[in-house]
């Protein structure tokens, strides 16, 4: 039994710097705040946020384009009023033929 303990202590004494380096790298790689796993999670979160930013920028550009069209063309206001809110002129009738639910209309 003493022989085994002496053998282990001799091994640890001989490779002490290598053991400390391996343990240090393992702690930094997996346990630390800046571990590889955490870096990977941050990169995934950044890519998700970039795609969300792109989506909202596209929506914003579309809304700005539509707002410009509304400012320039008064017939665009009539078109939106007719399509979304089913408004009509005094001398016309409206027939709604679609059963689809419009996402812009409030649901009852």
PDB file of N, CA and C in Angstrom:
ATOM      1  N   UNK A   1       0.820  -1.180   0.000  1.00  0.00           N
ATOM      2  CA  UNK A   1       0.000   0.000   0.000  1.00  0.00           C
ATOM      3  C   UNK A   1       0.872   1.255   0.000  1.00  0.00           C
ATOM      4  N   UNK A   2       1.914   1.249   0.792  1.00  0.00           N
ATOM      5  CA  UNK A   2       2.816   2.379   0.860  1.00  0.00           C
ATOM      6  C   UNK A   2       3.560   2.557  -0.464  1.00  0.00           C
ATOM      7  N   UNK A   3       3.783   1.434  -1.136  1.00  0.00           N
ATOM      8  CA  UNK A   3       4.473   1.464  -2.423  1.00  0.00           C
ATOM      9  C   UNK A   3       3.636   2.214  -3.466  1.00  0.00           C
ATOM     10  N   UNK A   4       2.318   1.966  -3.430  1.00  0.00           N
ATOM     11  CA  UNK A   4       1.416   2.625  -4.380  1.00  0.00           C
ATOM     12  C   UNK A   4       1.328   4.127  -4.106  1.00  0.00           C
ATOM     13  N   UNK A   5       1.250   4.479  -2.837  1.00  0.00           N
ATOM     14  CA  UNK A   5       1.179   5.892  -2.479  1.00  0.00           C
ATOM     15  C   UNK A   5       2.467   6.592  -2.884  1.00  0.00           C
ATOM     16  N   UNK A   6       3.603   5.957  -2.652  1.00  0.00           N
ATOM     17  CA  UNK A   6       4.884   6.542  -3.053  1.00  0.00           C
ATOM     18  C   UNK A   6       4.968   6.667  -4.577  1.00  0.00           C
ATOM     19  N   UNK A   7       4.442   5.690  -5.283  1.00  0.00           N
ATOM     20  CA  UNK A   7       4.426   5.730  -6.750  1.00  0.00           C
ATOM     21  C   UNK A   7       3.569   6.876  -7.262  1.00  0.00           C
ATOM     22  N   UNK A   8       2.395   7.067  -6.642  1.00  0.00           N
ATOM     23  CA  UNK A   8       1.498   8.150  -7.043  1.00  0.00           C
ATOM     24  C   UNK A   8       2.133   9.499  -6.738  1.00  0.00           C
ATOM     25  N   UNK A   9       2.725   9.640  -5.542  1.00  0.00           N
ATOM     26  CA  UNK A   9       3.375  10.896  -5.182  1.00  0.00           C
ATOM     27  C   UNK A   9       4.557  11.183  -6.097  1.00  0.00           C
ATOM     28  N   UNK A  10       5.293  10.141  -6.462  1.00  0.00           N
ATOM     29  CA  UNK A  10       6.415  10.314  -7.376  1.00  0.00           C
ATOM     30  C   UNK A  10       5.929  10.775  -8.750  1.00  0.00           C
ATOM     31  N   UNK A  11       4.825  10.177  -9.218  1.00  0.00           N
ATOM     32  CA  UNK A  11       4.243  10.566 -10.502  1.00  0.00           C
ATOM     33  C   UNK A  11       3.787  12.021 -10.463  1.00  0.00           C
ATOM     34  N   UNK A  12       3.067  12.393  -9.377  1.00  0.00           N
ATOM     35  CA  UNK A  12       2.589  13.768  -9.237  1.00  0.00           C
ATOM     36  C   UNK A  12       3.748  14.753  -9.145  1.00  0.00           C
ATOM     37  N   UNK A  13       4.807  14.376  -8.452  1.00  0.00           N
ATOM     38  CA  UNK A  13       5.960  15.253  -8.312  1.00  0.00           C
ATOM     39  C   UNK A  13       6.683  15.429  -9.643  1.00  0.00           C
ATOM     40  N   UNK A  14       6.740  14.367 -10.415  1.00  0.00           N
ATOM     41  CA  UNK A  14       7.447  14.406 -11.692  1.00  0.00           C
ATOM     42  C   UNK A  14       6.685  15.222 -12.738  1.00  0.00           C
ATOM     43  N   UNK A  15       5.343  15.130 -12.740  1.00  0.00           N
ATOM     44  CA  UNK A  15       4.509  15.802 -13.759  1.00  0.00           C
ATOM     45  C   UNK A  15       3.660  16.929 -13.158  1.00  0.00           C
ATOM     46  N   UNK A  16       4.114  17.581 -12.120  1.00  0.00           N
ATOM     47  CA  UNK A  16       3.297  18.583 -11.436  1.00  0.00           C
ATOM     48  C   UNK A  16       2.960  19.772 -12.333  1.00  0.00           C
ATOM     49  N   UNK A  17       3.870  20.234 -13.141  1.00  0.00           N
ATOM     50  CA  UNK A  17       3.592  21.385 -14.009  1.00  0.00           C
ATOM     51  C   UNK A  17       2.593  21.013 -15.106  1.00  0.00           C
ATOM     52  N   UNK A  18       2.752  19.844 -15.662  1.00  0.00           N
ATOM     53  CA  UNK A  18       1.815  19.380 -16.693  1.00  0.00           C
ATOM     54  C   UNK A  18       0.412  19.214 -16.106  1.00  0.00           C
ATOM     55  N   UNK A  19       0.316  18.673 -14.913  1.00  0.00           N
ATOM     56  CA  UNK A  19      -0.984  18.479 -14.268  1.00  0.00           C
ATOM     57  C   UNK A  19      -1.644  19.832 -13.988  1.00  0.00           C
ATOM     58  N   UNK A  20      -0.870  20.803 -13.485  1.00  0.00           N
ATOM     59  CA  UNK A  20      -1.416  22.132 -13.198  1.00  0.00           C
ATOM     60  C   UNK A  20      -1.885  22.803 -14.482  1.00  0.00           C
ATOM     61  N   UNK A  21      -1.117  22.679 -15.537  1.00  0.00           N
ATOM     62  CA  UNK A  21      -1.512  23.277 -16.822  1.00  0.00           C
ATOM     63  C   UNK A  21      -2.788  22.628 -17.351  1.00  0.00           C
ATOM     64  N   UNK A  22      -2.879  21.317 -17.303  1.00  0.00           N
ATOM     65  CA  UNK A  22      -4.073  20.612 -17.796  1.00  0.00           C
ATOM     66  C   UNK A  22      -5.294  20.995 -16.969  1.00  0.00           C
ATOM     67  N   UNK A  23      -5.166  21.042 -15.663  1.00  0.00           N
ATOM     68  CA  UNK A  23      -6.292  21.415 -14.803  1.00  0.00           C
ATOM     69  C   UNK A  23      -6.681  22.877 -15.062  1.00  0.00           C
ATOM     70  N   UNK A  24      -5.708  23.758 -15.218  1.00  0.00           N
ATOM     71  CA  UNK A  24      -5.998  25.164 -15.501  1.00  0.00           C
ATOM     72  C   UNK A  24      -6.729  25.353 -16.814  1.00  0.00           C
ATOM     73  N   UNK A  25      -6.279  24.677 -17.848  1.00  0.00           N
ATOM     74  CA  UNK A  25      -6.942  24.769 -19.157  1.00  0.00           C
ATOM     75  C   UNK A  25      -8.353  24.198 -19.074  1.00  0.00           C
ATOM     76  N   UNK A  26      -8.529  23.102 -18.333  1.00  0.00           N
ATOM     77  CA  UNK A  26      -9.867  22.512 -18.190  1.00  0.00           C
ATOM     78  C   UNK A  26     -10.808  23.467 -17.467  1.00  0.00           C
ATOM     79  N   UNK A  27     -10.315  24.114 -16.435  1.00  0.00           N
ATOM     80  CA  UNK A  27     -11.160  25.064 -15.691  1.00  0.00           C
ATOM     81  C   UNK A  27     -11.526  26.242 -16.577  1.00  0.00           C
ATOM     82  N   UNK A  28     -10.558  26.781 -17.287  1.00  0.00           N
ATOM     83  CA  UNK A  28     -10.832  27.932 -18.159  1.00  0.00           C
ATOM     84  C   UNK A  28     -11.760  27.533 -19.309  1.00  0.00           C
ATOM     85  N   UNK A  29     -11.597  26.331 -19.826  1.00  0.00           N
ATOM     86  CA  UNK A  29     -12.380  25.899 -20.987  1.00  0.00           C
ATOM     87  C   UNK A  29     -13.819  25.567 -20.654  1.00  0.00           C
ATOM     88  N   UNK A  30     -14.090  25.022 -19.492  1.00  0.00           N
ATOM     89  CA  UNK A  30     -15.432  24.506 -19.230  1.00  0.00           C
ATOM     90  C   UNK A  30     -16.135  25.150 -18.045  1.00  0.00           C
ATOM     91  N   UNK A  31     -15.428  25.634 -17.054  1.00  0.00           N
ATOM     92  CA  UNK A  31     -16.060  26.105 -15.831  1.00  0.00           C
ATOM     93  C   UNK A  31     -16.118  27.624 -15.755  1.00  0.00           C
ATOM     94  N   UNK A  32     -15.180  28.293 -16.323  1.00  0.00           N
ATOM     95  CA  UNK A  32     -15.029  29.737 -16.187  1.00  0.00           C
ATOM     96  C   UNK A  32     -16.176  30.488 -16.853  1.00  0.00           C
ATOM     97  N   UNK A  33     -16.305  31.786 -16.520  1.00  0.00           N
ATOM     98  CA  UNK A  33     -17.317  32.639 -17.132  1.00  0.00           C
ATOM     99  C   UNK A  33     -17.146  32.738 -18.638  1.00  0.00           C
ATOM    100  N   UNK A  34     -15.929  32.705 -19.111  1.00  0.00           N
ATOM    101  CA  UNK A  34     -15.630  32.839 -20.535  1.00  0.00           C
ATOM    102  C   UNK A  34     -15.311  31.488 -21.169  1.00  0.00           C
ATOM    103  N   UNK A  35     -16.020  30.465 -20.772  1.00  0.00           N
ATOM    104  CA  UNK A  35     -15.762  29.122 -21.288  1.00  0.00           C
ATOM    105  C   UNK A  35     -16.174  29.025 -22.758  1.00  0.00           C
ATOM    106  N   UNK A  36     -15.714  27.977 -23.390  1.00  0.00           N
ATOM    107  CA  UNK A  36     -16.045  27.763 -24.803  1.00  0.00           C
ATOM    108  C   UNK A  36     -17.546  27.580 -24.992  1.00  0.00           C
ATOM    109  N   UNK A  37     -18.192  26.909 -24.055  1.00  0.00           N
ATOM    110  CA  UNK A  37     -19.630  26.694 -24.166  1.00  0.00           C
ATOM    111  C   UNK A  37     -20.371  28.029 -24.075  1.00  0.00           C
ATOM    112  N   UNK A  38     -19.973  28.879 -23.179  1.00  0.00           N
ATOM    113  CA  UNK A  38     -20.611  30.185 -23.015  1.00  0.00           C
ATOM    114  C   UNK A  38     -20.376  31.042 -24.258  1.00  0.00           C
ATOM    115  N   UNK A  39     -19.169  30.987 -24.816  1.00  0.00           N
ATOM    116  CA  UNK A  39     -18.867  31.739 -26.041  1.00  0.00           C
ATOM    117  C   UNK A  39     -19.759  31.259 -27.185  1.00  0.00           C
ATOM    118  N   UNK A  40     -19.938  29.942 -27.291  1.00  0.00           N
ATOM    119  CA  UNK A  40     -20.811  29.385 -28.323  1.00  0.00           C
ATOM    120  C   UNK A  40     -22.253  29.844 -28.115  1.00  0.00           C
ATOM    121  N   UNK A  41     -22.715  29.853 -26.859  1.00  0.00           N
ATOM    122  CA  UNK A  41     -24.073  30.322 -26.580  1.00  0.00           C
ATOM    123  C   UNK A  41     -24.232  31.799 -26.945  1.00  0.00           C
ATOM    124  N   UNK A  42     -23.226  32.597 -26.638  1.00  0.00           N
ATOM    125  CA  UNK A  42     -23.282  34.015 -26.985  1.00  0.00           C
ATOM    126  C   UNK A  42     -23.317  34.212 -28.498  1.00  0.00           C
ATOM    127  N   UNK A  43     -22.536  33.431 -29.231  1.00  0.00           N
ATOM    128  CA  UNK A  43     -22.548  33.556 -30.689  1.00  0.00           C
ATOM    129  C   UNK A  43     -23.906  33.166 -31.263  1.00  0.00           C
ATOM    130  N   UNK A  44     -24.525  32.130 -30.706  1.00  0.00           N
ATOM    131  CA  UNK A  44     -25.855  31.742 -31.168  1.00  0.00           C
ATOM    132  C   UNK A  44     -26.874  32.842 -30.857  1.00  0.00           C
ATOM    133  N   UNK A  45     -26.787  33.420 -29.682  1.00  0.00           N
ATOM    134  CA  UNK A  45     -27.701  34.498 -29.303  1.00  0.00           C
ATOM    135  C   UNK A  45     -27.498  35.721 -30.195  1.00  0.00           C
ATOM    136  N   UNK A  46     -26.255  36.029 -30.518  1.00  0.00           N
ATOM    137  CA  UNK A  46     -25.963  37.160 -31.403  1.00  0.00           C
ATOM    138  C   UNK A  46     -26.550  36.921 -32.785  1.00  0.00           C
ATOM    139  N   UNK A  47     -26.411  35.700 -33.306  1.00  0.00           N
ATOM    140  CA  UNK A  47     -26.967  35.428 -34.637  1.00  0.00           C
ATOM    141  C   UNK A  47     -28.491  35.503 -34.615  1.00  0.00           C
ATOM    142  N   UNK A  48     -29.133  35.037 -33.518  1.00  0.00           N
ATOM    143  CA  UNK A  48     -30.583  35.160 -33.408  1.00  0.00           C
ATOM    144  C   UNK A  48     -31.007  36.623 -33.358  1.00  0.00           C
ATOM    145  N   UNK A  49     -30.279  37.416 -32.594  1.00  0.00           N
ATOM    146  CA  UNK A  49     -30.617  38.827 -32.482  1.00  0.00           C
ATOM    147  C   UNK A  49     -30.386  39.568 -33.797  1.00  0.00           C
ATOM    148  N   UNK A  50     -29.341  39.196 -34.539  1.00  0.00           N
ATOM    149  CA  UNK A  50     -29.104  39.826 -35.847  1.00  0.00           C
ATOM    150  C   UNK A  50     -30.224  39.505 -36.819  1.00  0.00           C
ATOM    151  N   UNK A  51     -30.707  38.267 -36.799  1.00  0.00           N
ATOM    152  CA  UNK A  51     -31.813  37.921 -37.696  1.00  0.00           C
ATOM    153  C   UNK A  51     -33.088  38.651 -37.279  1.00  0.00           C
ATOM    154  N   UNK A  52     -33.289  38.834 -35.983  1.00  0.00           N
ATOM    155  CA  UNK A  52     -34.448  39.582 -35.516  1.00  0.00           C
ATOM    156  C   UNK A  52     -34.342  41.063 -35.907  1.00  0.00           C
ATOM    157  N   UNK A  53     -33.142  41.618 -35.816  1.00  0.00           N
ATOM    158  CA  UNK A  53     -32.916  43.007 -36.241  1.00  0.00           C
ATOM    159  C   UNK A  53     -33.216  43.156 -37.729  1.00  0.00           C
ATOM    160  N   UNK A  54     -32.767  42.186 -38.526  1.00  0.00           N
ATOM    161  CA  UNK A  54     -33.021  42.236 -39.963  1.00  0.00           C
ATOM    162  C   UNK A  54     -34.520  42.180 -40.248  1.00  0.00           C
ATOM    163  N   UNK A  55     -35.227  41.330 -39.518  1.00  0.00           N
ATOM    164  CA  UNK A  55     -36.671  41.219 -39.710  1.00  0.00           C
ATOM    165  C   UNK A  55     -37.354  42.542 -39.389  1.00  0.00           C
ATOM    166  N   UNK A  56     -36.987  43.157 -38.277  1.00  0.00           N
ATOM    167  CA  UNK A  56     -37.623  44.423 -37.900  1.00  0.00           C
ATOM    168  C   UNK A  56     -37.209  45.563 -38.828  1.00  0.00           C
ATOM    169  N   UNK A  57     -35.988  45.539 -39.349  1.00  0.00           N
ATOM    170  CA  UNK A  57     -35.590  46.547 -40.329  1.00  0.00           C
ATOM    171  C   UNK A  57     -36.404  46.417 -41.609  1.00  0.00           C
ATOM    172  N   UNK A  58     -36.654  45.183 -42.038  1.00  0.00           N
ATOM    173  CA  UNK A  58     -37.488  44.970 -43.229  1.00  0.00           C
ATOM    174  C   UNK A  58     -38.912  45.475 -42.995  1.00  0.00           C
ATOM    175  N   UNK A  59     -39.458  45.193 -41.821  1.00  0.00           N
ATOM    176  CA  UNK A  59     -40.804  45.680 -41.503  1.00  0.00           C
ATOM    177  C   UNK A  59     -40.817  47.203 -41.486  1.00  0.00           C
ATOM    178  N   UNK A  60     -39.782  47.789 -40.903  1.00  0.00           N
ATOM    179  CA  UNK A  60     -39.687  49.247 -40.830  1.00  0.00           C
ATOM    180  C   UNK A  60     -39.602  49.862 -42.231  1.00  0.00           C
ATOM    181  N   UNK A  61     -38.784  49.295 -43.093  1.00  0.00           N
ATOM    182  CA  UNK A  61     -38.666  49.804 -44.466  1.00  0.00           C
ATOM    183  C   UNK A  61     -39.994  49.710 -45.206  1.00  0.00           C
ATOM    184  N   UNK A  62     -40.702  48.610 -45.000  1.00  0.00           N
ATOM    185  CA  UNK A  62     -41.998  48.439 -45.647  1.00  0.00           C
ATOM    186  C   UNK A  62     -42.987  49.490 -45.145  1.00  0.00           C
ATOM    187  N   UNK A  63     -42.994  49.741 -43.845  1.00  0.00           N
ATOM    188  CA  UNK A  63     -43.903  50.746 -43.289  1.00  0.00           C
ATOM    189  C   UNK A  63     -43.537  52.154 -43.760  1.00  0.00           C
ATOM    190  N   UNK A  64     -42.247  52.455 -43.842  1.00  0.00           N
ATOM    191  CA  UNK A  64     -41.819  53.774 -44.335  1.00  0.00           C
ATOM    192  C   UNK A  64     -42.235  53.954 -45.795  1.00  0.00           C
ATOM    193  N   UNK A  65     -42.068  52.912 -46.584  1.00  0.00           N
ATOM    194  CA  UNK A  65     -42.472  52.974 -47.992  1.00  0.00           C
ATOM    195  C   UNK A  65     -43.977  53.207 -48.105  1.00  0.00           C
ATOM    196  N   UNK A  66     -44.747  52.516 -47.275  1.00  0.00           N
ATOM    197  CA  UNK A  66     -46.195  52.679 -47.313  1.00  0.00           C
ATOM    198  C   UNK A  66     -46.599  54.075 -46.835  1.00  0.00           C
ATOM    199  N   UNK A  67     -45.915  54.596 -45.830  1.00  0.00           N
ATOM    200  CA  UNK A  67     -46.208  55.945 -45.343  1.00  0.00           C
ATOM    201  C   UNK A  67     -45.911  56.999 -46.399  1.00  0.00           C
ATOM    202  N   UNK A  68     -44.802  56.850 -47.115  1.00  0.00           N
ATOM    203  CA  UNK A  68     -44.492  57.774 -48.209  1.00  0.00           C
ATOM    204  C   UNK A  68     -45.567  57.727 -49.284  1.00  0.00           C
ATOM    205  N   UNK A  69     -46.011  56.521 -49.575  1.00  0.00           N
ATOM    206  CA  UNK A  69     -47.061  56.365 -50.590  1.00  0.00           C
ATOM    207  C   UNK A  69     -48.351  57.044 -50.128  1.00  0.00           C
ATOM    208  N   UNK A  70     -48.656  56.931 -48.851  1.00  0.00           N
ATOM    209  CA  UNK A  70     -49.865  57.570 -48.334  1.00  0.00           C
ATOM    210  C   UNK A  70     -49.754  59.090 -48.378  1.00  0.00           C
ATOM    211  N   UNK A  71     -48.562  59.628 -48.152  1.00  0.00           N
ATOM    212  CA  UNK A  71     -48.375  61.078 -48.188  1.00  0.00           C
ATOM    213  C   UNK A  71     -48.452  61.624 -49.609  1.00  0.00           C
ATOM    214  N   UNK A  72     -48.000  60.853 -50.584  1.00  0.00           N
ATOM    215  CA  UNK A  72     -47.947  61.314 -51.976  1.00  0.00           C
ATOM    216  C   UNK A  72     -49.266  61.106 -52.714  1.00  0.00           C
ATOM    217  N   UNK A  73     -49.934  60.014 -52.435  1.00  0.00           N
ATOM    218  CA  UNK A  73     -51.059  59.596 -53.248  1.00  0.00           C
ATOM    219  C   UNK A  73     -52.323  59.480 -52.389  1.00  0.00           C
ATOM    220  N   UNK A  74     -53.286  60.366 -52.560  1.00  0.00           N
ATOM    221  CA  UNK A  74     -54.513  60.263 -51.761  1.00  0.00           C
ATOM    222  C   UNK A  74     -55.352  59.027 -52.102  1.00  0.00           C
ATOM    223  N   UNK A  75     -55.171  58.492 -53.296  1.00  0.00           N
ATOM    224  CA  UNK A  75     -55.924  57.283 -53.655  1.00  0.00           C
ATOM    225  C   UNK A  75     -55.426  56.063 -52.872  1.00  0.00           C
ATOM    226  N   UNK A  76     -54.193  56.119 -52.383  1.00  0.00           N
ATOM    227  CA  UNK A  76     -53.681  55.025 -51.552  1.00  0.00           C
ATOM    228  C   UNK A  76     -54.437  54.952 -50.231  1.00  0.00           C
ATOM    229  N   UNK A  77     -54.839  56.108 -49.711  1.00  0.00           N
ATOM    230  CA  UNK A  77     -55.643  56.123 -48.478  1.00  0.00           C
ATOM    231  C   UNK A  77     -56.996  55.471 -48.743  1.00  0.00           C
ATOM    232  N   UNK A  78     -57.595  55.781 -49.876  1.00  0.00           N
ATOM    233  CA  UNK A  78     -58.867  55.152 -50.234  1.00  0.00           C
ATOM    234  C   UNK A  78     -58.709  53.649 -50.390  1.00  0.00           C
ATOM    235  N   UNK A  79     -57.617  53.241 -51.000  1.00  0.00           N
ATOM    236  CA  UNK A  79     -57.382  51.808 -51.208  1.00  0.00           C
ATOM    237  C   UNK A  79     -57.274  51.079 -49.864  1.00  0.00           C
ATOM    238  N   UNK A  80     -56.526  51.644 -48.933  1.00  0.00           N
ATOM    239  CA  UNK A  80     -56.375  51.006 -47.624  1.00  0.00           C
ATOM    240  C   UNK A  80     -57.709  51.008 -46.878  1.00  0.00           C
ATOM    241  N   UNK A  81     -58.437  52.113 -46.952  1.00  0.00           N
ATOM    242  CA  UNK A  81     -59.738  52.189 -46.282  1.00  0.00           C
ATOM    243  C   UNK A  81     -60.700  51.155 -46.851  1.00  0.00           C
ATOM    244  N   UNK A  82     -60.656  50.955 -48.145  1.00  0.00           N
ATOM    245  CA  UNK A  82     -61.554  49.973 -48.764  1.00  0.00           C
ATOM    246  C   UNK A  82     -61.139  48.537 -48.452  1.00  0.00           C
ATOM    247  N   UNK A  83     -59.839  48.247 -48.512  1.00  0.00           N
ATOM    248  CA  UNK A  83     -59.378  46.875 -48.319  1.00  0.00           C
ATOM    249  C   UNK A  83     -59.434  46.427 -46.863  1.00  0.00           C
ATOM    250  N   UNK A  84     -58.985  47.280 -45.959  1.00  0.00           N
ATOM    251  CA  UNK A  84     -58.868  46.859 -44.563  1.00  0.00           C
ATOM    252  C   UNK A  84     -60.127  47.122 -43.739  1.00  0.00           C
ATOM    253  N   UNK A  85     -60.781  48.231 -44.001  1.00  0.00           N
ATOM    254  CA  UNK A  85     -61.885  48.642 -43.140  1.00  0.00           C
ATOM    255  C   UNK A  85     -63.241  48.603 -43.825  1.00  0.00           C
ATOM    256  N   UNK A  86     -63.276  48.123 -45.059  1.00  0.00           N
ATOM    257  CA  UNK A  86     -64.505  47.939 -45.827  1.00  0.00           C
ATOM    258  C   UNK A  86     -65.329  49.221 -45.911  1.00  0.00           C
ATOM    259  N   UNK A  87     -64.655  50.356 -46.078  1.00  0.00           N
ATOM    260  CA  UNK A  87     -65.346  51.623 -46.269  1.00  0.00           C
ATOM    261  C   UNK A  87     -65.731  51.751 -47.744  1.00  0.00           C
ATOM    262  N   UNK A  88     -66.739  52.566 -47.989  1.00  0.00           N
ATOM    263  CA  UNK A  88     -67.228  52.698 -49.362  1.00  0.00           C
ATOM    264  C   UNK A  88     -67.629  54.131 -49.630  1.00  0.00           C
ATOM    265  N   UNK A  89     -67.761  54.405 -50.906  1.00  0.00           N
ATOM    266  CA  UNK A  89     -68.267  55.718 -51.322  1.00  0.00           C
ATOM    267  C   UNK A  89     -69.788  55.690 -51.216  1.00  0.00           C
ATOM    268  N   UNK A  90     -70.418  56.857 -51.341  1.00  0.00           N
ATOM    269  CA  UNK A  90     -71.875  56.941 -51.182  1.00  0.00           C
ATOM    270  C   UNK A  90     -72.644  56.178 -52.252  1.00  0.00           C
ATOM    271  N   UNK A  91     -72.101  56.091 -53.438  1.00  0.00           N
ATOM    272  CA  UNK A  91     -72.845  55.508 -54.546  1.00  0.00           C
ATOM    273  C   UNK A  91     -72.419  54.083 -54.888  1.00  0.00           C
ATOM    274  N   UNK A  92     -71.859  53.346 -53.957  1.00  0.00           N
ATOM    275  CA  UNK A  92     -71.430  51.989 -54.285  1.00  0.00           C
ATOM    276  C   UNK A  92     -71.776  51.022 -53.153  1.00  0.00           C
ATOM    277  N   UNK A  93     -71.799  49.747 -53.501  1.00  0.00           N
ATOM    278  CA  UNK A  93     -72.064  48.677 -52.539  1.00  0.00           C
ATOM    279  C   UNK A  93     -70.823  47.797 -52.427  1.00  0.00           C
ATOM    280  N   UNK A  94     -70.638  47.187 -51.265  1.00  0.00           N
ATOM    281  CA  UNK A  94     -69.486  46.310 -51.038  1.00  0.00           C
ATOM    282  C   UNK A  94     -69.988  44.900 -50.788  1.00  0.00           C
ATOM    283  N   UNK A  95     -69.389  43.948 -51.497  1.00  0.00           N
ATOM    284  CA  UNK A  95     -69.679  42.539 -51.295  1.00  0.00           C
ATOM    285  C   UNK A  95     -68.392  41.845 -50.873  1.00  0.00           C
ATOM    286  N   UNK A  96     -68.381  41.254 -49.693  1.00  0.00           N
ATOM    287  CA  UNK A  96     -67.203  40.549 -49.195  1.00  0.00           C
ATOM    288  C   UNK A  96     -67.395  39.080 -49.519  1.00  0.00           C
ATOM    289  N   UNK A  97     -66.504  38.535 -50.346  1.00  0.00           N
ATOM    290  CA  UNK A  97     -66.631  37.157 -50.802  1.00  0.00           C
ATOM    291  C   UNK A  97     -65.662  36.201 -50.121  1.00  0.00           C
ATOM    292  N   UNK A  98     -64.736  36.701 -49.385  1.00  0.00           N
ATOM    293  CA  UNK A  98     -63.709  35.861 -48.792  1.00  0.00           C
ATOM    294  C   UNK A  98     -64.089  35.472 -47.366  1.00  0.00           C
ATOM    295  N   UNK A  99     -63.804  34.221 -47.012  1.00  0.00           N
ATOM    296  CA  UNK A  99     -64.008  33.759 -45.641  1.00  0.00           C
ATOM    297  C   UNK A  99     -62.713  33.802 -44.842  1.00  0.00           C
ATOM    298  N   UNK A 100     -61.631  34.211 -45.474  1.00  0.00           N
ATOM    299  CA  UNK A 100     -60.338  34.274 -44.803  1.00  0.00           C
ATOM    300  C   UNK A 100     -60.355  35.358 -43.724  1.00  0.00           C
ATOM    301  N   UNK A 101     -59.644  35.089 -42.640  1.00  0.00           N
ATOM    302  CA  UNK A 101     -59.548  36.076 -41.579  1.00  0.00           C
ATOM    303  C   UNK A 101     -58.381  37.002 -41.914  1.00  0.00           C
ATOM    304  N   UNK A 102     -58.666  38.284 -41.950  1.00  0.00           N
ATOM    305  CA  UNK A 102     -57.635  39.279 -42.253  1.00  0.00           C
ATOM    306  C   UNK A 102     -56.855  39.564 -40.964  1.00  0.00           C
ATOM    307  N   UNK A 103     -55.527  39.436 -40.959  1.00  0.00           N
ATOM    308  CA  UNK A 103     -54.767  39.666 -39.727  1.00  0.00           C
ATOM    309  C   UNK A 103     -54.819  41.117 -39.254  1.00  0.00           C
ATOM    310  N   UNK A 104     -55.199  42.039 -40.128  1.00  0.00           N
ATOM    311  CA  UNK A 104     -55.269  43.448 -39.744  1.00  0.00           C
ATOM    312  C   UNK A 104     -56.601  43.810 -39.103  1.00  0.00           C
ATOM    313  N   UNK A 105     -57.597  42.955 -39.269  1.00  0.00           N
ATOM    314  CA  UNK A 105     -58.919  43.233 -38.715  1.00  0.00           C
ATOM    315  C   UNK A 105     -59.005  42.660 -37.309  1.00  0.00           C
ATOM    316  N   UNK A 106     -59.630  43.374 -36.380  1.00  0.00           N
ATOM    317  CA  UNK A 106     -59.837  42.819 -35.049  1.00  0.00           C
ATOM    318  C   UNK A 106     -60.827  41.672 -35.109  1.00  0.00           C
ATOM    319  N   UNK A 107     -60.553  40.615 -34.370  1.00  0.00           N
ATOM    320  CA  UNK A 107     -61.439  39.456 -34.368  1.00  0.00           C
ATOM    321  C   UNK A 107     -62.527  39.626 -33.337  1.00  0.00           C
ATOM    322  N   UNK A 108     -63.706  39.111 -33.640  1.00  0.00           N
ATOM    323  CA  UNK A 108     -64.845  39.240 -32.717  1.00  0.00           C
ATOM    324  C   UNK A 108     -64.940  38.034 -31.833  1.00  0.00           C
TER     325      UNK A 108
END
